[in-house]
mmCIF file of C-alpha atoms and ligand atoms in Angstrom:
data_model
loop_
_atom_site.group_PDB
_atom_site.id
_atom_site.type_symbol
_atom_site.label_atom_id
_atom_site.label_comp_id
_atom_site.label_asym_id
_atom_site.label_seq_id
_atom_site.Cartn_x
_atom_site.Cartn_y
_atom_site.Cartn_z
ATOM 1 C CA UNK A 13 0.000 0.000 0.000
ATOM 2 C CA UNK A 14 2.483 2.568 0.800
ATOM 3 C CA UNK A 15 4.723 2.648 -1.910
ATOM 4 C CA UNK A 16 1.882 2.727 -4.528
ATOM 5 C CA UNK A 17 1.895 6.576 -4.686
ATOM 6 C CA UNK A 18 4.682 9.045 -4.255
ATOM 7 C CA UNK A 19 4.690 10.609 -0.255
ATOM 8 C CA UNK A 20 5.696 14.281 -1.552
ATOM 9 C CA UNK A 21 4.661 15.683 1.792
ATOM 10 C CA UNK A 22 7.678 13.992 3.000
ATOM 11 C CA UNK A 23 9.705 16.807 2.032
ATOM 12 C CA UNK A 24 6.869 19.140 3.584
ATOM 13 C CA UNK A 25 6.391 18.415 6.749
ATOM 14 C CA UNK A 26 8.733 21.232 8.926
ATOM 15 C CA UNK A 27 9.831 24.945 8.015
ATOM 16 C CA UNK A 28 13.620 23.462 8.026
ATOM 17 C CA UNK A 29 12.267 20.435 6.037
ATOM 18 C CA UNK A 30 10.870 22.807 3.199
ATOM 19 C CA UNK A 31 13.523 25.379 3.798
ATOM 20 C CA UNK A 32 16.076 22.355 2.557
ATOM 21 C CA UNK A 33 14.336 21.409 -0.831
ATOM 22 C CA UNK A 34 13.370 25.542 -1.726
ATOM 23 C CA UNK A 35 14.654 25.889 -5.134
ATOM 24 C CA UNK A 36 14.113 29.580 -5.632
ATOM 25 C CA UNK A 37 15.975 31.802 -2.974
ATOM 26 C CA UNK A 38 15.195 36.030 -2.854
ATOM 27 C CA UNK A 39 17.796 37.912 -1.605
ATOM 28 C CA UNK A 40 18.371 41.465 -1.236
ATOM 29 C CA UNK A 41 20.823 41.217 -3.860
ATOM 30 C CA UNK A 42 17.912 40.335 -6.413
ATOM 31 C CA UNK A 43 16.658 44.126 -6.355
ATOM 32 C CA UNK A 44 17.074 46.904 -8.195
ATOM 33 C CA UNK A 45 14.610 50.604 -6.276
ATOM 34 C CA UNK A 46 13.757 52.646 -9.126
ATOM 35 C CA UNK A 47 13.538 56.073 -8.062
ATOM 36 C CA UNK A 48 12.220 59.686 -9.329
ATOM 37 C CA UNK A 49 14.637 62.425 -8.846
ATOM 38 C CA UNK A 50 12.834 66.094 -9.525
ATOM 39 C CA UNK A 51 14.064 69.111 -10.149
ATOM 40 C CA UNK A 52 14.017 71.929 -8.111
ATOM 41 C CA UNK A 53 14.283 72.226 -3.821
ATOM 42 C CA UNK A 54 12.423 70.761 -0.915
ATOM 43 C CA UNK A 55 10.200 68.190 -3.458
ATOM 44 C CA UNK A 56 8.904 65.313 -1.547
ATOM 45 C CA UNK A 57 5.726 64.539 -3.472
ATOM 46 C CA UNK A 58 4.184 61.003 -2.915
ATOM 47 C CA UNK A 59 2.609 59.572 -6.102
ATOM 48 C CA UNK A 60 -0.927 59.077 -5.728
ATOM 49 C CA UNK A 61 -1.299 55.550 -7.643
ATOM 50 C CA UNK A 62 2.163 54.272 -6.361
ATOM 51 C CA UNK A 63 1.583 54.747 -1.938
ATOM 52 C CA UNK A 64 5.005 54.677 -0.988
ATOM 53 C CA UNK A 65 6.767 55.941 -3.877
ATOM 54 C CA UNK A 66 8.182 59.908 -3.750
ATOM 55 C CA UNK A 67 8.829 61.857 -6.204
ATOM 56 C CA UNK A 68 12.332 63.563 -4.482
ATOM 57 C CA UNK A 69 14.213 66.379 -5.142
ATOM 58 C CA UNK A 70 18.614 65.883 -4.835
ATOM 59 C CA UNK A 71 18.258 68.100 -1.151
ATOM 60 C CA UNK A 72 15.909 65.460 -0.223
ATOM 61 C CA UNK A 73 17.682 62.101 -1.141
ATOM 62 C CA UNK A 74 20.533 61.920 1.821
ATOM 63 C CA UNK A 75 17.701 60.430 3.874
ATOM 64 C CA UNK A 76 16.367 57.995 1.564
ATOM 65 C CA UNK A 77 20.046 56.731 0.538
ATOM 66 C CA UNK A 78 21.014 56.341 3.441
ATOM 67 C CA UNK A 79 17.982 54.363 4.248
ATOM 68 C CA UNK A 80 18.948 52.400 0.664
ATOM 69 C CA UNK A 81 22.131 51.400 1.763
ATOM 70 C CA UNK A 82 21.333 50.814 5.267
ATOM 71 C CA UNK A 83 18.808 48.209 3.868
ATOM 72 C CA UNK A 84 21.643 46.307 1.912
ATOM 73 C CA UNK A 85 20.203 47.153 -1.187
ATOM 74 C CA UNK A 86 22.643 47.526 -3.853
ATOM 75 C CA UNK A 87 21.599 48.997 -7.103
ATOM 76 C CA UNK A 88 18.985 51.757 -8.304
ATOM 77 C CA UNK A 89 17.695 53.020 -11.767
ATOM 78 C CA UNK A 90 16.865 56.455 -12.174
ATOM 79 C CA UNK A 91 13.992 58.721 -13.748
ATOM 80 C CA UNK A 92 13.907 62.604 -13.555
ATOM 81 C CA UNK A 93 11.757 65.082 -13.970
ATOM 82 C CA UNK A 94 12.500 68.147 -15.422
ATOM 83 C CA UNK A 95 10.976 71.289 -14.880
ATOM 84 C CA UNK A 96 11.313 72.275 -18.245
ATOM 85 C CA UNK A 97 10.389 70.418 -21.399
ATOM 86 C CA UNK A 98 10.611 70.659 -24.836
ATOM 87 C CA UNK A 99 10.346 68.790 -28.250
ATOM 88 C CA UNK A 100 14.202 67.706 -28.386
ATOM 89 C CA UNK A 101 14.312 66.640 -24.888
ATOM 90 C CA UNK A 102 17.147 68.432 -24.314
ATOM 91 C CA UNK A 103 17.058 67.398 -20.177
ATOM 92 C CA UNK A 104 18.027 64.025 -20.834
ATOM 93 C CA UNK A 105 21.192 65.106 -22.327
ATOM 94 C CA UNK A 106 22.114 68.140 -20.773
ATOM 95 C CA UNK A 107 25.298 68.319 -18.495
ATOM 96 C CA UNK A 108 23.044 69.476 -15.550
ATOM 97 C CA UNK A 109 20.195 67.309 -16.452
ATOM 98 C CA UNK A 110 18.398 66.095 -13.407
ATOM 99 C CA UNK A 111 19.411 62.599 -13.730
ATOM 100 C CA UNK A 112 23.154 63.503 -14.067
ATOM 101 C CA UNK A 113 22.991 66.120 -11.116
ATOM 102 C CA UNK A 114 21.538 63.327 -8.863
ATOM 103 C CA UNK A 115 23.887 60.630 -10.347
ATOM 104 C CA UNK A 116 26.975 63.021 -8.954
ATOM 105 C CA UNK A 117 25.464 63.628 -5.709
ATOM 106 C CA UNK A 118 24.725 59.988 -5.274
ATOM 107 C CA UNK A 119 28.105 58.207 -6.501
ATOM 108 C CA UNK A 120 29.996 61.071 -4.265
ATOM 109 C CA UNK A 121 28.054 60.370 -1.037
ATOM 110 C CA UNK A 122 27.625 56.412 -1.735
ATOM 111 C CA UNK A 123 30.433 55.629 -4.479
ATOM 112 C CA UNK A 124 29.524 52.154 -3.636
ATOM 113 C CA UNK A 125 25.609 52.008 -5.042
ATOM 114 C CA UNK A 126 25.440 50.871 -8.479
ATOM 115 C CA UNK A 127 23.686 53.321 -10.395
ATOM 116 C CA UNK A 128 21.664 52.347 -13.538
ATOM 117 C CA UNK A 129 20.797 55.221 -15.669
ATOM 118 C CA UNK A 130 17.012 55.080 -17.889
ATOM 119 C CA UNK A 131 18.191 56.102 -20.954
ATOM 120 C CA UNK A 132 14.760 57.637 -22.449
ATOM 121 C CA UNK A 133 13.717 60.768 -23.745
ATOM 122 C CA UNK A 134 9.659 60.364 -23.028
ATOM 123 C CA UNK A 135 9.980 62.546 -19.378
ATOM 124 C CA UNK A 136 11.659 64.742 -21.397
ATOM 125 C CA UNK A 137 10.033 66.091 -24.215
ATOM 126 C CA UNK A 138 6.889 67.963 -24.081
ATOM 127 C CA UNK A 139 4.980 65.601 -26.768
ATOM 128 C CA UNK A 140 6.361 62.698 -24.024
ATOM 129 C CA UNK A 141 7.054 60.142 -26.709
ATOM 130 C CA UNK A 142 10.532 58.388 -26.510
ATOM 131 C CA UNK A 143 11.903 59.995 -29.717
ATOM 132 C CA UNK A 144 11.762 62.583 -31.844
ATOM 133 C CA UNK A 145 8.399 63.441 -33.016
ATOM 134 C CA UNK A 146 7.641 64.841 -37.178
ATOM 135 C CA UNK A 147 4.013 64.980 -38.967
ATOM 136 C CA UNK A 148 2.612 62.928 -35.813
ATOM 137 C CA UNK A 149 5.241 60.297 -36.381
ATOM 138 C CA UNK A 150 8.247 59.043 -33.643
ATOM 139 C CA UNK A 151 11.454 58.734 -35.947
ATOM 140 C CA UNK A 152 13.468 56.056 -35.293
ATOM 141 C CA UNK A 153 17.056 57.243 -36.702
ATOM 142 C CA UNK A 154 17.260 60.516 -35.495
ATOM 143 C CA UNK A 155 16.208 59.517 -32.298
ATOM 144 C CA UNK A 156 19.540 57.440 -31.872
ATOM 145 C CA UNK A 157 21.912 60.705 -31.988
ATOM 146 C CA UNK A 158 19.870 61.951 -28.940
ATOM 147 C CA UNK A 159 19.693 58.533 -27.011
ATOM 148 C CA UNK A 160 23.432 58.243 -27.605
ATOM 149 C CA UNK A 161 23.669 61.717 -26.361
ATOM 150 C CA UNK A 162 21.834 60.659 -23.095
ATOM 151 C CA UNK A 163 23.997 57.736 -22.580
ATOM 152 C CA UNK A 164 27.027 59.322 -22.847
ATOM 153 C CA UNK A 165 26.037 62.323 -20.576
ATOM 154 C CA UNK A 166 25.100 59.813 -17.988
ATOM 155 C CA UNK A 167 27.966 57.599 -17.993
ATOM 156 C CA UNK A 168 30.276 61.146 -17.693
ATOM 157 C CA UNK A 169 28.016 62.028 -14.793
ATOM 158 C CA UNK A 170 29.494 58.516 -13.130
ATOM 159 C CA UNK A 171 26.288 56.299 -13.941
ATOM 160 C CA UNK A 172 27.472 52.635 -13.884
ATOM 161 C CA UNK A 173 25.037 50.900 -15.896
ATOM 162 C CA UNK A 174 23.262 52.603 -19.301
ATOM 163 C CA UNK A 175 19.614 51.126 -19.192
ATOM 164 C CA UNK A 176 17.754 52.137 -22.801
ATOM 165 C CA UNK A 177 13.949 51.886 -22.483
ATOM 166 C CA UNK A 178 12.917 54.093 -25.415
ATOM 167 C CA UNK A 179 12.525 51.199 -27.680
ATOM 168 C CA UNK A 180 13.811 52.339 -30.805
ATOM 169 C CA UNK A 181 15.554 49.925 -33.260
ATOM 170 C CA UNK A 182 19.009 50.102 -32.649
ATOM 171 C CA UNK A 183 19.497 51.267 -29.875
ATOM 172 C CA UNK A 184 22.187 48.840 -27.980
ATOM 173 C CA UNK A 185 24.642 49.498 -31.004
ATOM 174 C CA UNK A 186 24.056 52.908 -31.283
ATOM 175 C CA UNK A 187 24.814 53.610 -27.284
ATOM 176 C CA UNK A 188 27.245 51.108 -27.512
ATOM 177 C CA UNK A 189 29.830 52.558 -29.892
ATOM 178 C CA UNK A 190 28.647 55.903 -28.922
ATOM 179 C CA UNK A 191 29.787 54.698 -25.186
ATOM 180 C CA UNK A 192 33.129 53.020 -26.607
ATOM 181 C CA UNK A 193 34.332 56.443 -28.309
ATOM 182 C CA UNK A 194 33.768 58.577 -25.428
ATOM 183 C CA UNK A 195 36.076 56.465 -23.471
ATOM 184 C CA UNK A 196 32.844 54.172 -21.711
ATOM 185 C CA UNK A 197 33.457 50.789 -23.305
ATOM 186 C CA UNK A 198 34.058 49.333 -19.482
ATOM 187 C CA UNK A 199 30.196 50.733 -18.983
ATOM 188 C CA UNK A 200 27.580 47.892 -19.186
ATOM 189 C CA UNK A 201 24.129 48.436 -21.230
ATOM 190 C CA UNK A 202 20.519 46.573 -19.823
ATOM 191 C CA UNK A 203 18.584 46.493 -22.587
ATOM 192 C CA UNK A 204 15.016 46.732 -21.968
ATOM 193 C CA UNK A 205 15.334 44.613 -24.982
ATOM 194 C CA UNK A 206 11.660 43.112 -24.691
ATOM 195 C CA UNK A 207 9.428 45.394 -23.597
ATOM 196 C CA UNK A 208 5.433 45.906 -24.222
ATOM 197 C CA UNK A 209 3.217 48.026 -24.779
ATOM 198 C CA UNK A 210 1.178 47.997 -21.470
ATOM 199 C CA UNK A 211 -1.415 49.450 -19.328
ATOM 200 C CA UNK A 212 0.495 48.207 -16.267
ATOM 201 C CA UNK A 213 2.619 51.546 -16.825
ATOM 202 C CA UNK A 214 -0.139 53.811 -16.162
ATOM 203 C CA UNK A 215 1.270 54.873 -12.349
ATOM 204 C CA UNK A 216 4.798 55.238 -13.742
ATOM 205 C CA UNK A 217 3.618 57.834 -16.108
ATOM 206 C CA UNK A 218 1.735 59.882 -13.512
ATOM 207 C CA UNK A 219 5.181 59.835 -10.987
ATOM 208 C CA UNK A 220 7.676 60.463 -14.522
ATOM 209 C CA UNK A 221 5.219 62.662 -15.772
ATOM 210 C CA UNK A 222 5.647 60.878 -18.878
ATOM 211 C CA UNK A 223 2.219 60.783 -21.002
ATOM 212 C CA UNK A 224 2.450 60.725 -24.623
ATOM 213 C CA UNK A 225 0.213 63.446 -25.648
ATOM 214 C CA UNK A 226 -1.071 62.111 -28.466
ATOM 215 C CA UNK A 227 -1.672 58.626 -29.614
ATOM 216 C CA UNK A 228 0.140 55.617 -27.299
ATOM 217 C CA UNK A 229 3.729 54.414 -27.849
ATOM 218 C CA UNK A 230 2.155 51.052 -30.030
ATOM 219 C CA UNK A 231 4.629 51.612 -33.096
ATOM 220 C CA UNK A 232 7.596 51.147 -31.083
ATOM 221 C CA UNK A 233 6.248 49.038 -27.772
ATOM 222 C CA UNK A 234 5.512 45.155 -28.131
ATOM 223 C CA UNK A 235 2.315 43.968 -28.729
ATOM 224 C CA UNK A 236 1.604 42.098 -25.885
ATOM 225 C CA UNK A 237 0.168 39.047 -27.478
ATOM 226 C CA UNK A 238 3.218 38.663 -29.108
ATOM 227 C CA UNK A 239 5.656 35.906 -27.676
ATOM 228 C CA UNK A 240 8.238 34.712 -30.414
ATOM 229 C CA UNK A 241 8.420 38.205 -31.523
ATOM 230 C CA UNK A 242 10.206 38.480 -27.863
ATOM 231 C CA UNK A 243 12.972 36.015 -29.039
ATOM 232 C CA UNK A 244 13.731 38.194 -32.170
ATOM 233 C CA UNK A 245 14.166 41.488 -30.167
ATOM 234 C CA UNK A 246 16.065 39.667 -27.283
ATOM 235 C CA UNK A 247 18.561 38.048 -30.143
ATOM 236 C CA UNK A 248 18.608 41.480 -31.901
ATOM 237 C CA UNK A 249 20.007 43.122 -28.636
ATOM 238 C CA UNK A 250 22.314 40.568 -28.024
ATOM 239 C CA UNK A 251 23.973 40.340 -31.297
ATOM 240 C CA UNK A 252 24.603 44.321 -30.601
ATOM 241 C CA UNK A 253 26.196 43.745 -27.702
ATOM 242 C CA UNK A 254 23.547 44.582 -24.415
ATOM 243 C CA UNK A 255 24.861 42.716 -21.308
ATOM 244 C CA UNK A 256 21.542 42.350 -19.985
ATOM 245 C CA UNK A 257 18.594 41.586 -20.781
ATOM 246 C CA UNK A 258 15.396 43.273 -19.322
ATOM 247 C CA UNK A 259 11.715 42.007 -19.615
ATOM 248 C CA UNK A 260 8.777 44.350 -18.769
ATOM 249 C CA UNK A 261 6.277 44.113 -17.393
ATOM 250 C CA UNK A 262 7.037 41.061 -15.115
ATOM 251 C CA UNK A 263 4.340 39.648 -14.222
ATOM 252 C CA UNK A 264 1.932 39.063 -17.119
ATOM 253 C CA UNK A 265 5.045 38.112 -18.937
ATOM 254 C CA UNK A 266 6.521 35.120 -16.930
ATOM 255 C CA UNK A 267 6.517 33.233 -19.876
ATOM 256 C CA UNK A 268 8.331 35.756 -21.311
ATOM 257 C CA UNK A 269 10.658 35.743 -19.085
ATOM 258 C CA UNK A 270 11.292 31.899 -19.044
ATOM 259 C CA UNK A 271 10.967 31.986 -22.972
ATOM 260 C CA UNK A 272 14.499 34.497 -22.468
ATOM 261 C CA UNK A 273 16.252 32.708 -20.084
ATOM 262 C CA UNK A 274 16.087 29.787 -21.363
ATOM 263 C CA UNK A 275 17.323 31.210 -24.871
ATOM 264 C CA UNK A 276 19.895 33.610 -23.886
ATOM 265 C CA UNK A 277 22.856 32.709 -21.137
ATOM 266 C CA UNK A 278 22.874 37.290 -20.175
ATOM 267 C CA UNK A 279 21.285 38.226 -16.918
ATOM 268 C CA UNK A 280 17.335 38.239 -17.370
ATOM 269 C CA UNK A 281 16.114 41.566 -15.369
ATOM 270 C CA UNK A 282 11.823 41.318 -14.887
ATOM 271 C CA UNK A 283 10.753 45.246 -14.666
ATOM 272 C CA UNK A 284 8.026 44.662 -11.382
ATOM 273 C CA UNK A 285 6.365 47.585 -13.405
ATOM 274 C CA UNK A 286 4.062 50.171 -11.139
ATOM 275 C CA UNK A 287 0.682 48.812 -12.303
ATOM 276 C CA UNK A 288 1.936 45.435 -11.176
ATOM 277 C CA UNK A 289 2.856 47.355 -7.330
ATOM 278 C CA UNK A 290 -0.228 49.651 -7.305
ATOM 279 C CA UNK A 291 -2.857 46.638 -7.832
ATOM 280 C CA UNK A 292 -1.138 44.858 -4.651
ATOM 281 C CA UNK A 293 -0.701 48.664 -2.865
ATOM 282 C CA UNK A 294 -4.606 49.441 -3.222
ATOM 283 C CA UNK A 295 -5.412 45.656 -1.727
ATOM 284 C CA UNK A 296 -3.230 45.765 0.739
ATOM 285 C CA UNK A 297 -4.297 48.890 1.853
ATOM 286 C CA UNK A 298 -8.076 48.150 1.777
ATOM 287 C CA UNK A 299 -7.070 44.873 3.918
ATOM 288 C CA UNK A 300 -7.757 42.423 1.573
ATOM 289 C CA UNK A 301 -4.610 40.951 0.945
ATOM 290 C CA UNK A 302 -1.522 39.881 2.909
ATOM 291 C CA UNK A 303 1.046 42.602 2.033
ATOM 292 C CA UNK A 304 4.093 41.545 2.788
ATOM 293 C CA UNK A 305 2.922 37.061 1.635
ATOM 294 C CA UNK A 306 1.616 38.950 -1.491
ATOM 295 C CA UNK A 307 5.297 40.711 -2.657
ATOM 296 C CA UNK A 308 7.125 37.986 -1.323
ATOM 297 C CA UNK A 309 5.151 35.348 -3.130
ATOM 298 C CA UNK A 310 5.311 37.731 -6.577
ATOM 299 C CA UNK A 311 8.599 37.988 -7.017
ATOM 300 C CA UNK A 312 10.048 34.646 -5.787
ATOM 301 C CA UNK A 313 7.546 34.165 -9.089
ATOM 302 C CA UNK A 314 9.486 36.331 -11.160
ATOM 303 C CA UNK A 315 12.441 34.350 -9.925
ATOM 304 C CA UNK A 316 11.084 31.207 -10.406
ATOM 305 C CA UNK A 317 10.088 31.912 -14.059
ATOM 306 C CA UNK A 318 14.281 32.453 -14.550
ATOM 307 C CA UNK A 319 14.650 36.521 -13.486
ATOM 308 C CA UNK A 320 18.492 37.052 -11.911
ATOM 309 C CA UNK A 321 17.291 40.609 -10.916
ATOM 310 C CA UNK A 322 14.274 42.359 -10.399
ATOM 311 C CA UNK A 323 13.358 45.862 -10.528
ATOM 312 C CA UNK A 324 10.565 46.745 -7.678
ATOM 313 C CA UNK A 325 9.052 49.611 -6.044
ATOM 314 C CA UNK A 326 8.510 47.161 -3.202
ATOM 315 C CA UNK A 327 12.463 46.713 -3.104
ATOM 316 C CA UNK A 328 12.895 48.527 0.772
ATOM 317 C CA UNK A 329 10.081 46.674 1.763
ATOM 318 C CA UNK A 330 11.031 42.966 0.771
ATOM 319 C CA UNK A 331 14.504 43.413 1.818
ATOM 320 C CA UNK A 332 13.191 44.712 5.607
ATOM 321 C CA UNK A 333 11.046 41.301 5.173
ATOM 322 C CA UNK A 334 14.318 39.024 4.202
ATOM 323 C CA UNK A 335 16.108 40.745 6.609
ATOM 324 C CA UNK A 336 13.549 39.959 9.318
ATOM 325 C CA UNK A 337 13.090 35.801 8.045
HETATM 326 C C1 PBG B 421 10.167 55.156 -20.168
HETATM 327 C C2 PBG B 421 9.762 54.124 -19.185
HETATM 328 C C3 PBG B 421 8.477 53.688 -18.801
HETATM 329 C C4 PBG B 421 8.660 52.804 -17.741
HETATM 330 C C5 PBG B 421 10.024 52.701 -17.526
HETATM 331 N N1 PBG B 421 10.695 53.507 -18.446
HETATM 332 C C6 PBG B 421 7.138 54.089 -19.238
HETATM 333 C C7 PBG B 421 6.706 53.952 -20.613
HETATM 334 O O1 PBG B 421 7.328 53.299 -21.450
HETATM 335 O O2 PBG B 421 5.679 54.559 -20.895
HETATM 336 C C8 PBG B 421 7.572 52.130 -16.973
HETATM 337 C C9 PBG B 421 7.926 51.675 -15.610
HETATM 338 C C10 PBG B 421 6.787 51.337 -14.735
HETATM 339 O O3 PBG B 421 5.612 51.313 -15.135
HETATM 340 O O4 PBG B 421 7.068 51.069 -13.564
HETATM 341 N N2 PBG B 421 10.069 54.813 -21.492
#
């Protein structure tokens, strides 16, 4: 009788029991806090869709750094926002441009941190499209010069990763020989190399104040039903040299992000995008779900589905939780 079915609760039965045969481990050094650095002084504006998440100005960051670092966490990508825009988006490239101003106050008080730089021009530009905008249309070669631009400015600012979200075709090589002749080849490039065209960004473009105005970013985002068109722009970024790999969103696209892993040997990033943190933020909040079971469970998911790194909002959170286990 007993050996006529398999006993898998064997290897359930105690905390240390399970805790021996876990196959998919978070750790602190999994996460990557995306954060919103604003122009101006005294800025300390929480984003209404994202609890939690601050829109904070350079004056303001010392105290959220420190709480960063103190946390363990090791890495964080960066969005600004501008006071000024215009059709160029000439604050992603200029020399004081937010993201490079808080890149040098950041790498000088925690030289440490890894700093990833979003390389995009959509916070930007006043039509807040990713690229340069003619007859209602986002070019795709012109856009380049600019991107490259960005990149370049960033890395000079001390950025230590170049992370391109703007989607254009060509992108990797373009920053990538831009980088090498401005003396950057040691500077790595994540590639958001597969990323959608999703609702689940809706938050994100209320804290970047990054709408398009007009029309939706469809000719250069993925179409989300698409999943072998995934394997063409993950080989395409690749072949032009990106070091990582980033999938967004995360987690509507776990077979995405299997799909990439198991085709490509760079480090797979999942982008835990802000729709994905404000559905659990507005449940957890009402009382309805178990916060901190919720994230946890999430992005051991992301894991699980072959992610090295993941890029949350609930990053500070989860690592206070790991630390705490
Ligand atoms: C900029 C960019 C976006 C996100 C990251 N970089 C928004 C967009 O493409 O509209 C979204 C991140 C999030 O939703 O958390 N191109």
């Amino acid at each position: 009788m007993t050996n006529e079915f398999a006993r898998h609760r064997r290897l359930r039965q105690s905390a240390n029991m399970r805790a021996l045969v876990r196959e998919t481990v978070l750790s602190v050094n999994d996460f990557i806090y995306p954060l919103f650095v604003a122009e101006g002084e005294s800025v300390r504006n929480e984003v209404s869709s994202m609890p939690g998440v601050f829109q904070l100005s350079i004056d303001n960051l010392k105290a959220e750094f420190d709480e960063i670092v103190n946390l363990g966490i090791k890495s964080v990508i960066l969005f600004g926002l501008p006071i000024e825009k215009d059709d160029v988006g000439t604050g992603a490239y200029h020399n004081h441009g937010i993201v490079q101003q808080a890149t040098r106050y950041i790498k000088e008080q925690y030289p440490d941190l890894l700093v990833i730089a979003d390389t995009c021009l959509c916070e930007y530009t006043d039509h807040g499209h990713c690229g340069i905008v003619e007859s209602g249309n986002v070019l795709n070669d012109p856009s380049l010069d600019l991107l490259v631009k960005t990149a370049v400015s960033q890395a000079e600012a001390g950025a230590d990763i170049i992370a391109p979200s703007n989607m254009m075709d060509g992108f990797v090589t373009a920053i990538r020989q831009g980088l090498d002749a401005a003396g950057y080849a040691h500077i790595p490039i994540m590639s958001y190399a597969v990323k959608y065209s999703s609702a689940f960004y809706g938050p994100f473009r209320e804290a970047a104040d990054s709408t398009p105005q007009f029309g939706d970013r469809k000719t250069y985002q993925m179409d989300p039903a698409n999943r072998r068109e995934a394997m063409r722009e993950a080989a395409a970024d690749i072949e032009q040299g990106a070091d990582f790999l980033i999938v967004k969103p995360a987690l509507s696209y776990l077979d995405i992000i299997r799909d990439v892993r198991n085709e490509f040997d760079a480090p797979v990033v999942a982008y835990n995008v802000s729709g994905e943190y404000a559905m659990v933020k507005a449940a957890a909040l009402n009382g309805w779900v178990d916060e901190k079971a919720i994230v946890l469970e999430k992005l051991t998911s992301m894991k699980r589905a072959g992610a090295d790194l993941i890029m949350t909002y609930h990053a500070k959170d989860a690592a206070r939780w790991l630390s705490e286990q």
